[in-house]
XYZ file of C-alpha atoms in Angstrom:
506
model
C 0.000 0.000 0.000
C 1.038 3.359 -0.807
C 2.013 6.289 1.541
C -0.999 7.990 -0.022
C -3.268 5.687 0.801
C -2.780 4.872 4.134
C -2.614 9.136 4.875
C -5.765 8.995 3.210
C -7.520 6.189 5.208
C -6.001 7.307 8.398
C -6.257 11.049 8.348
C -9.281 13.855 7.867
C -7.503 16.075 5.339
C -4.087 15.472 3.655
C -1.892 18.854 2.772
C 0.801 17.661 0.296
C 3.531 20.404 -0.954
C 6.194 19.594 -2.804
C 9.996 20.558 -2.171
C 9.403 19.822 1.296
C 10.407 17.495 4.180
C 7.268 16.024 5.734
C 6.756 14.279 9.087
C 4.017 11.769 8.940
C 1.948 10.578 12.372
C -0.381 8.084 11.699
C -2.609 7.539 14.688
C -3.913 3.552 14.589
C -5.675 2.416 17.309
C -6.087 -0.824 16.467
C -2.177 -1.544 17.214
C -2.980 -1.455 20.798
C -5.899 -4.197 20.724
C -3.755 -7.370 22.004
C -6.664 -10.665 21.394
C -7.740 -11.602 25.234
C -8.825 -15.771 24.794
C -10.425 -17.864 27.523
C -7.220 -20.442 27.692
C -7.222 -20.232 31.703
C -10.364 -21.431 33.680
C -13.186 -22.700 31.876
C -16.182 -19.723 31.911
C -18.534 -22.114 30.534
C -20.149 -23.244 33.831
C -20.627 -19.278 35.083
C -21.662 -18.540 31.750
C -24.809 -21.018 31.377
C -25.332 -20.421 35.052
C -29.420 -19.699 35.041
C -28.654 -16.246 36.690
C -26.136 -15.172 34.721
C -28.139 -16.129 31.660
C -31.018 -14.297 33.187
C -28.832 -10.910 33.706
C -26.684 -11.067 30.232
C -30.359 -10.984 28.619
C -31.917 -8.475 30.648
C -29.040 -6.418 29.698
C -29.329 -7.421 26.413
C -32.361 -4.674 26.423
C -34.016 -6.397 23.898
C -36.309 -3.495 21.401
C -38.731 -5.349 18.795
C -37.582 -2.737 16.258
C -34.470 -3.959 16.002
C -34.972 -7.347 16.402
C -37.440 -7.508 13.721
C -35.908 -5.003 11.282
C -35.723 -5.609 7.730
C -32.312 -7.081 6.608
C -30.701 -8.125 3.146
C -31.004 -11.579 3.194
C -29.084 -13.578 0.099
C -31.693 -16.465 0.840
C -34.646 -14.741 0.067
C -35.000 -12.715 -3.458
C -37.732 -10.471 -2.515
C -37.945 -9.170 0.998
C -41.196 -10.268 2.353
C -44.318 -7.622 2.973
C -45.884 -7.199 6.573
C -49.048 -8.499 6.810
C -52.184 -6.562 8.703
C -54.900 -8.303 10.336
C -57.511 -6.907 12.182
C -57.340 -9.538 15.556
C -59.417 -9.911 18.872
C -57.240 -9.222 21.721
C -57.234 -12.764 22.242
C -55.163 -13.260 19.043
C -53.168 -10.433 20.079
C -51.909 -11.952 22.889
C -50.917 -15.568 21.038
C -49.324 -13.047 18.374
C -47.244 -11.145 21.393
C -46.509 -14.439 22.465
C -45.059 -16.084 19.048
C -43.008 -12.643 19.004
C -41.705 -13.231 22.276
C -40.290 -16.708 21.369
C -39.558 -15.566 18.411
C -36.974 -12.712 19.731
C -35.914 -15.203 22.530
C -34.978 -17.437 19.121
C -32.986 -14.631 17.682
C -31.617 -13.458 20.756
C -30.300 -17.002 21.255
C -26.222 -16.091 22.506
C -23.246 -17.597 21.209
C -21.692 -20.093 23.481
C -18.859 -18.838 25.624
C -16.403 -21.252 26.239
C -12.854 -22.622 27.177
C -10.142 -22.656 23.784
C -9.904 -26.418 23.089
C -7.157 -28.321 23.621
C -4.912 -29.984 20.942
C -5.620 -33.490 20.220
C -2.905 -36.009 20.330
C -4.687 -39.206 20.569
C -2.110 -42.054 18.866
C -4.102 -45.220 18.545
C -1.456 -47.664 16.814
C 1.799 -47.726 15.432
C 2.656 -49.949 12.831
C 6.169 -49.954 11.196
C 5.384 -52.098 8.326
C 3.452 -49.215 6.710
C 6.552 -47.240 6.736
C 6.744 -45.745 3.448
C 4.076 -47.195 1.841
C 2.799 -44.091 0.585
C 4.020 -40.402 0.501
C 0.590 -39.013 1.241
C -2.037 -39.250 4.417
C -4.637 -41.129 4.495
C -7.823 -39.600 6.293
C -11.076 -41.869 7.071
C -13.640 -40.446 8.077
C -17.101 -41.890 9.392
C -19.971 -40.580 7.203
C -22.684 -42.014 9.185
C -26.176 -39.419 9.434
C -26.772 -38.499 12.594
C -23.637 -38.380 14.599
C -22.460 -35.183 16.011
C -19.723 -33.765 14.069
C -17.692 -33.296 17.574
C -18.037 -37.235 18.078
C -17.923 -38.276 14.451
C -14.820 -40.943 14.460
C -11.961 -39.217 11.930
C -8.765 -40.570 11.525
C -5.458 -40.109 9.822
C -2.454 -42.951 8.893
C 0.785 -40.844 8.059
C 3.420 -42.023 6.110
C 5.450 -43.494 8.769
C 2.662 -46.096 9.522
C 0.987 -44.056 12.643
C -2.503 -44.405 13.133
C -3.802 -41.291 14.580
C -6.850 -39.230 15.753
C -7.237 -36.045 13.207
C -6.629 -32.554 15.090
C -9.697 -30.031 15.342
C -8.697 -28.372 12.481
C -8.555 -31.498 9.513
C -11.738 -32.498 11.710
C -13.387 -29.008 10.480
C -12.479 -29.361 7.400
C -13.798 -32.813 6.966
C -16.569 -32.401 8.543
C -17.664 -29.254 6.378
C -16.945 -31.457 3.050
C -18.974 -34.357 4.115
C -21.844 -32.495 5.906
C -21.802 -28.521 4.725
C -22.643 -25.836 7.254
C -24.382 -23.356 4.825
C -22.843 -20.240 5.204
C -19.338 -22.198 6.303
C -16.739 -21.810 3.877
C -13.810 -24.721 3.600
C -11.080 -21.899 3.400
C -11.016 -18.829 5.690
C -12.914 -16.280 4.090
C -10.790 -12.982 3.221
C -12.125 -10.710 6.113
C -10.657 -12.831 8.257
C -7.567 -13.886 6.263
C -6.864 -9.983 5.131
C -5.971 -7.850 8.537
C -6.539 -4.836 6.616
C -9.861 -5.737 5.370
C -11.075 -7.171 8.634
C -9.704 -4.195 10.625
C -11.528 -1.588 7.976
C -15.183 -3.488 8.837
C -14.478 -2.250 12.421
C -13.523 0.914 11.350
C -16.742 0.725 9.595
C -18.751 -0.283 12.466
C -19.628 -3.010 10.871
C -19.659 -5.515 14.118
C -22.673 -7.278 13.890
C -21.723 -8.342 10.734
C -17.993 -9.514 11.996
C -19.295 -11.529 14.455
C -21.964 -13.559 12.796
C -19.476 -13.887 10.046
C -17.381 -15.110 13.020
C -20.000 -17.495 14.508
C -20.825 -19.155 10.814
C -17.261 -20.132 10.173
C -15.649 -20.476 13.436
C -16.675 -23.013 16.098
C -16.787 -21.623 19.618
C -13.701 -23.147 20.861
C -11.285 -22.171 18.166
C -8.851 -19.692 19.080
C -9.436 -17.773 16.018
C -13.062 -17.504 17.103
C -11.799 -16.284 20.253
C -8.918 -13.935 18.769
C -11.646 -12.170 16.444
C -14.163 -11.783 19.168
C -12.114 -10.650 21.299
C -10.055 -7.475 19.105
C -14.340 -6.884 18.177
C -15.208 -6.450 21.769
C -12.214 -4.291 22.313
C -13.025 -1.985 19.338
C -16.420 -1.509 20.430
C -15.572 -0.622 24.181
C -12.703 1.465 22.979
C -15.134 3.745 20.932
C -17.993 3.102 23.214
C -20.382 2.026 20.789
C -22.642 -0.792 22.823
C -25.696 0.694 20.980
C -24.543 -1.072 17.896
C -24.824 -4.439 19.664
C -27.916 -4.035 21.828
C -30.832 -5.955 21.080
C -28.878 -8.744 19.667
C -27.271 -11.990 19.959
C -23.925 -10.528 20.755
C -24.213 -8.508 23.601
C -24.762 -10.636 26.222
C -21.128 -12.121 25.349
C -19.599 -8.765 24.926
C -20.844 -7.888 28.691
C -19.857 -10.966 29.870
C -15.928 -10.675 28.445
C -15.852 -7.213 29.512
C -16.790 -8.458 32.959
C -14.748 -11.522 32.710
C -11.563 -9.769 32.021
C -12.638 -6.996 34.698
C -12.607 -4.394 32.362
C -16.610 -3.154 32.090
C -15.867 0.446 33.472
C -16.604 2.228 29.970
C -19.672 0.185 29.606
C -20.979 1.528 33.717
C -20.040 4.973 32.485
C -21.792 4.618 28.907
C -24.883 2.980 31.262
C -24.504 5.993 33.851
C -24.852 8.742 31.378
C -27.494 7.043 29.271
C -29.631 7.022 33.275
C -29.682 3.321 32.900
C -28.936 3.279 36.699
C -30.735 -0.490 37.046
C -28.737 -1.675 34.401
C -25.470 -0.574 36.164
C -26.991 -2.248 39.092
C -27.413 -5.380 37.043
C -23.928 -5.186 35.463
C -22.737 -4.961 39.666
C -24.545 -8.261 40.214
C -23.429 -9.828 37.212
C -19.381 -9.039 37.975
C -20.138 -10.102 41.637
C -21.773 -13.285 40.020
C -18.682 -14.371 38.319
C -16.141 -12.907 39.989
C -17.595 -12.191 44.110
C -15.001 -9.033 44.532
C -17.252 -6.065 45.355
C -17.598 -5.366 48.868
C -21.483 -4.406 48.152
C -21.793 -7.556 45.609
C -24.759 -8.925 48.220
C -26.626 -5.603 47.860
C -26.551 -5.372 44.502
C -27.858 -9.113 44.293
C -30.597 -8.240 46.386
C -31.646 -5.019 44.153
C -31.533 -6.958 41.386
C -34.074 -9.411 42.291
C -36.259 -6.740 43.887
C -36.021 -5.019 40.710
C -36.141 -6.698 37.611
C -37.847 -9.963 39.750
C -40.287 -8.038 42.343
C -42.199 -10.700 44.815
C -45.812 -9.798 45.127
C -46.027 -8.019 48.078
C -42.348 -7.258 48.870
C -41.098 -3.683 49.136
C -38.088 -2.064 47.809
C -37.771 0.271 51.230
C -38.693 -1.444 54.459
C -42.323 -1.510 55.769
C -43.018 1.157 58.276
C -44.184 -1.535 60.631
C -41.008 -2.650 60.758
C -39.173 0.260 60.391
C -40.626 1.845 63.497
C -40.007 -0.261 66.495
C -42.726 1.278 68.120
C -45.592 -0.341 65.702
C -43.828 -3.582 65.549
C -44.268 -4.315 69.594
C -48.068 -2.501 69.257
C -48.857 -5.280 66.310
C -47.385 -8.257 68.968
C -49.262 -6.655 71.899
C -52.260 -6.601 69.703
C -51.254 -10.524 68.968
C -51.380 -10.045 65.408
C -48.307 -12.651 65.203
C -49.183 -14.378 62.228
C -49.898 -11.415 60.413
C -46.006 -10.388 61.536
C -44.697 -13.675 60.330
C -46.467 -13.217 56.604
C -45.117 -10.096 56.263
C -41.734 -10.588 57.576
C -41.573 -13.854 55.121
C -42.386 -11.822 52.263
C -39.900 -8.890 53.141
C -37.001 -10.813 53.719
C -35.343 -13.700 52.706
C -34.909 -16.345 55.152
C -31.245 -15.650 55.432
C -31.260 -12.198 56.123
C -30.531 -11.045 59.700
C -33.164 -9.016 59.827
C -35.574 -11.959 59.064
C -33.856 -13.716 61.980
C -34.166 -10.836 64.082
C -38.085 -9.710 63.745
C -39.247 -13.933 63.898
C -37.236 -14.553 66.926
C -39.071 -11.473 68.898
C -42.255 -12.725 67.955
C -41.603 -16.207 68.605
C -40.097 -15.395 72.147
C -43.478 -13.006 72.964
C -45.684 -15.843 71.816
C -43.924 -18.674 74.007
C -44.003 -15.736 76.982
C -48.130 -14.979 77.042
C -48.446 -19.126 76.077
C -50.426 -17.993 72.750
C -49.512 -20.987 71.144
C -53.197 -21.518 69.882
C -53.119 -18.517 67.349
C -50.022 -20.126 65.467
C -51.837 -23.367 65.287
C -52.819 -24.819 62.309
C -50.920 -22.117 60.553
C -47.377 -22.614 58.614
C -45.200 -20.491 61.223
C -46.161 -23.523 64.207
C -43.511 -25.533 62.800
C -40.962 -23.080 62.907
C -42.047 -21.504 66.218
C -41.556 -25.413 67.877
C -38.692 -25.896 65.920
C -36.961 -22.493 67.741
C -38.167 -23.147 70.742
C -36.821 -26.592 70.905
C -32.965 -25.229 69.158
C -32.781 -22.941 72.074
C -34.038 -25.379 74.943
C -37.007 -23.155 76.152
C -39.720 -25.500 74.777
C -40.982 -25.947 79.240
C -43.417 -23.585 78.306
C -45.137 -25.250 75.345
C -44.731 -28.659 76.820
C -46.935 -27.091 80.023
C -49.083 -25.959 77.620
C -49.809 -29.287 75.965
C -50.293 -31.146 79.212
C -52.752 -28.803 80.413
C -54.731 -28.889 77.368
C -54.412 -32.963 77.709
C -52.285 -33.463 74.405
C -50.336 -36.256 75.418
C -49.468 -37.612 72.418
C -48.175 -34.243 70.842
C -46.321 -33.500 74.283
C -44.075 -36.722 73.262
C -43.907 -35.821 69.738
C -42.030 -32.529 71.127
C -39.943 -34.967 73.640
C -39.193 -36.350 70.131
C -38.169 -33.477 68.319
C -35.648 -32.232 71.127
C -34.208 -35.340 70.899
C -33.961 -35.625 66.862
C -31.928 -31.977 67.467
C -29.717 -32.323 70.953
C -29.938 -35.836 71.472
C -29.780 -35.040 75.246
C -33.314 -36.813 76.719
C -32.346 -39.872 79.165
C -35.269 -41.400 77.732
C -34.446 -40.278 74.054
C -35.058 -43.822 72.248
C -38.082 -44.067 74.277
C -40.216 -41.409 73.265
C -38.697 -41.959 69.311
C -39.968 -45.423 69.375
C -43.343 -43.966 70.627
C -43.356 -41.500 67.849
C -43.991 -44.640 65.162
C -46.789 -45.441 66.819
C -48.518 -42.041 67.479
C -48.298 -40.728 63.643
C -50.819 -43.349 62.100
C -53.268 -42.247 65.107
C -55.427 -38.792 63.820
C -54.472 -35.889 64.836
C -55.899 -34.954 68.290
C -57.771 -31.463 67.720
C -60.299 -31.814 71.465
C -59.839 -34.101 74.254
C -60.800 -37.738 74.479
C -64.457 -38.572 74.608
C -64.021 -42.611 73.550
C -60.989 -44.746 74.210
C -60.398 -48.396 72.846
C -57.835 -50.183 74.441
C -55.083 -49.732 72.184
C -55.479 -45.739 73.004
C -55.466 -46.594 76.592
C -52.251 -48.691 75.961
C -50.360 -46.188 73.938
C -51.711 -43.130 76.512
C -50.344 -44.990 78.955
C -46.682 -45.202 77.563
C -46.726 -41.971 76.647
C -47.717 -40.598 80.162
C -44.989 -42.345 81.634
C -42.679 -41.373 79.076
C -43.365 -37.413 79.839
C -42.878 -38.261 83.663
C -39.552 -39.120 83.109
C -38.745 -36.681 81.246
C -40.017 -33.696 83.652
C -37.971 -36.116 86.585
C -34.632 -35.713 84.351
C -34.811 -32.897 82.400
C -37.375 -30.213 82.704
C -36.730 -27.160 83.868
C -40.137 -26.540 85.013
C -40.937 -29.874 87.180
C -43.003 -28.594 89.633
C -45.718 -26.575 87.468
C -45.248 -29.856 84.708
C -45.717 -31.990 87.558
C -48.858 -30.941 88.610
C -50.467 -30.424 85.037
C -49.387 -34.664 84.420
C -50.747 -34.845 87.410
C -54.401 -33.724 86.782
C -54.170 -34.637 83.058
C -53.357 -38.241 84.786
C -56.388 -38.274 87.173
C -58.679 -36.722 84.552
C -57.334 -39.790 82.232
C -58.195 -42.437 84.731
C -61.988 -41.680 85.217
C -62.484 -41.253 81.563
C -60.881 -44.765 81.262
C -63.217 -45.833 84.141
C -66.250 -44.054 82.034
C -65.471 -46.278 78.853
C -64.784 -49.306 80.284
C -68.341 -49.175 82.737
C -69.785 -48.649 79.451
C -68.799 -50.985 77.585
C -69.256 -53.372 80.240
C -72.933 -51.960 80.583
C -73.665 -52.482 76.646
C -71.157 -54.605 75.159
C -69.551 -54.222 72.102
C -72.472 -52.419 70.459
């Protein structure tokens, strides 16, 4: 190329007189892209991670317009003409639904993977084939419906080695035997030229680079990765993301910019356009691959409150648990399970502050013994469950021998057992469990016993007295309640059996 041309490609306005020394400064910008590949740890795992997928798309921004734009299409002759229907809204819907699937279809992102490895798989040597020919000999299996990345390719070299064919004789083949349309057997000259491939990004031209790029590359070529990468470079260099929203590409251009730490133009670009929950979502989505920012939990949390909301959740706390002074009026009102709804709806079960709020209503239940209006409810499980962690389960056990619940007073024997393992009688009142669970669920107290109630009653009276004889911390009050639940037991015992013996078996 002449001096000329490359002042004329490179420069605004040339000045040329004659007679005269010039110096030339050719500014190139390109010089300074150096190709960034993934040879080091594989992202393909973080990269088909659901909630990385989910981010790269939502930052995708996908816009109909685009998506659906006209293009020149060398397939097609005649560019086809929109139809107009006049549709019930109904039909509208199915149509906003095939248009949905059918930009998740084009949105579809290239895979981002690891740079392959060479292959140098030697399957036999045999020495009497030295020299039999001067050329290779490639066989290839031709069978339909084989992948082309399993299909069984081989080479036998001249010095009698039988061999497995490297990715690149594998491409070749496999584009002779079974054509890719669009694939070309020999790189194309965009790719092959420098100049030519570095004037399409000069031209802007990136979309078109990189499906070029995804037709005749696979994904873990390093070529593929090499062209990519000086295409992502270009366009964060000049800033241009616009060019590469709303398609396929951009989800892999955020995700190598993030990768390689190196998304800081694409925040500012976000910043000034006032895409502020896209900058949040480009936060989440470095903290997703890389966990580095010291507010990468916050950001997280935005994002789902954001872009996912929960019905009912709010982005700023609820005043009622904001201001301390209506939380404690809403438990002295005993409007505990509407606390617990709320609370699981605010917060995930994680959060301290989820911890926090359940554990103060949980405590001011078990201290005004108002088990009742958490019964039959989904927060009684995890109200007995606390209770027993923390070893202050005397109260609820009192509770359920006053109200005659026998059987559920050795299910909770059980469950502090299943957790500390520290009853005397333990194995006892597990063994007891088996035999309780089959029986239905005592809502009121006994009014007929048969015998095998009477039996199992029995066991699990005296399993509760040892237990308040060992391990209680309340003996005297549990005591007396086994006590009168005990004497109340033994005249309704008296009452069945009279009858019975009165009228029999009818």
């Amino acid at each position: 190329m002449s001096i000329l041309k490359i002042v004329r490609n490179n420069a605004k306005s040339v000045l040329l007189r004659c007679n005269e020394p010039h110096i030339l400064l050719i500014s190139s910008r390109k010089l300074s892209i150096v190709p960034s590949i993934y040879d080091g740890e594989d992202p393909a795992p973080k990269f088909f991670s659901s909630g990385i997928q989910v981010l790269l798309k939502r930052l995708t921004r996908p816009d109909f317009a685009k998506i659906f734009r006209k293009r020149n299409n060398t397939n097609v002759s005649v560019l086809r003409t929109p139809k107009y229907k006049f549709v019930t809204d109904e039909e509208l819907h199915i149509e906003k639904m095939k248009a949905n699937k059918s930009a998740d279809r084009l949105l579809q992102m290239p895979p981002v993977v690891k740079v392959h490895t060479p292959i140098d798989d030697v399957l036999s040597r045999d020495p009497a084939l030295t020299e039999f020919d001067s050329a290779r000999y490639l066989f290839t299996d031709i069978s339909f419906g084989v992948d082309n990345e399993h299909r069984m390719i081989v080479e036998r070299e001249p010095d009698g080695t039988l061999r497995s064919c490297d990715h690149e004789v594998r491409k070749r083949l496999n584009q002779i035997y079974f054509p890719m349309q669009g694939r070309k057997i020999r790189e194309p000259l965009i790719f092959e030229n420098e100049e030519k491939f570095y004037s399409l990004l000069e031209r802007q031209k990136y979309e078109y680079v990189l499906d070029r790029t995804c037709v005749q590359y696979e994904p873990d070529e390093p070529t593929y990765h090499k062209l990519t990468s000086i295409t992502y470079q270009h366009v964060d260099l000049n800033s241009l993301y616009d060019l590469l929203r709303s398609t396929r590409h951009f989800g892999p251009l955020a995700f190598y910019l993030t990768w390689h730490k190196c998304a800081d133009s694409l925040m500012l670009e976000l910043l000034q356009g006032g895409a502020i929950r896209e900058a949040v979502l480009l936060l989440a989505l470095r903290q997703a691959v890389h966990s580095d920012l010291n507010n990468g939990e916050e950001s997280t949390t935005l994002v789902s409150q954001i872009y996912f909301p929960m019905q009912g959740r709010k982005i700023r706390e609820p005043l009622i648990f904001e201001n301390e002074e209506k939380f404690y009026s809403l438990l002295e009102r005993q409007k505990y399970e509407y606390v617990l709804d709320r609370t699981c709806v605010q917060y995930e079960p994680d959060e301290p502050t989820y911890h926090k709020l359940t554990s103060i209503t949980y405590q001011h239940v078990d201290l005004n013994s108002l088990y009742d209006l958490l019964r039959s409810t989904r927060h009684f499980g995890p109200l007995a469950f606390y209770l027993t962690w923390h070893k202050c389960a005397d109260s609820l056990m009192l509770e359920l021998l006053q109200g005659g619940a026998i059987r559920e007073a050795v299910l909770l024997l059980a469950l502090r057992q299943a957790v500390h393992s520290d009853l005397n009688n333990g194995e006892e009142s597990t063994t007891l469990v088996s035999q309780i669970l089959p029986t239905p669920v005592q809502l009121t107290k006994h009014e007929k016993l048969s015998e095998e109630d009477i039996q199992l009653d029995t066991k699990c009276i005296e399993c509760v007295e040892k237990y308040i004889n060992t391990n209680s911390a309340m003996k005297s009050q549990q005591g007396l309640a086994l006590q009168g639940f005990r004497e109340y037991y033994q005249q309704l015992v008296e009452l069945n059996r009279g009858l019975k013996k009165a009228h029999g078996s009818a």
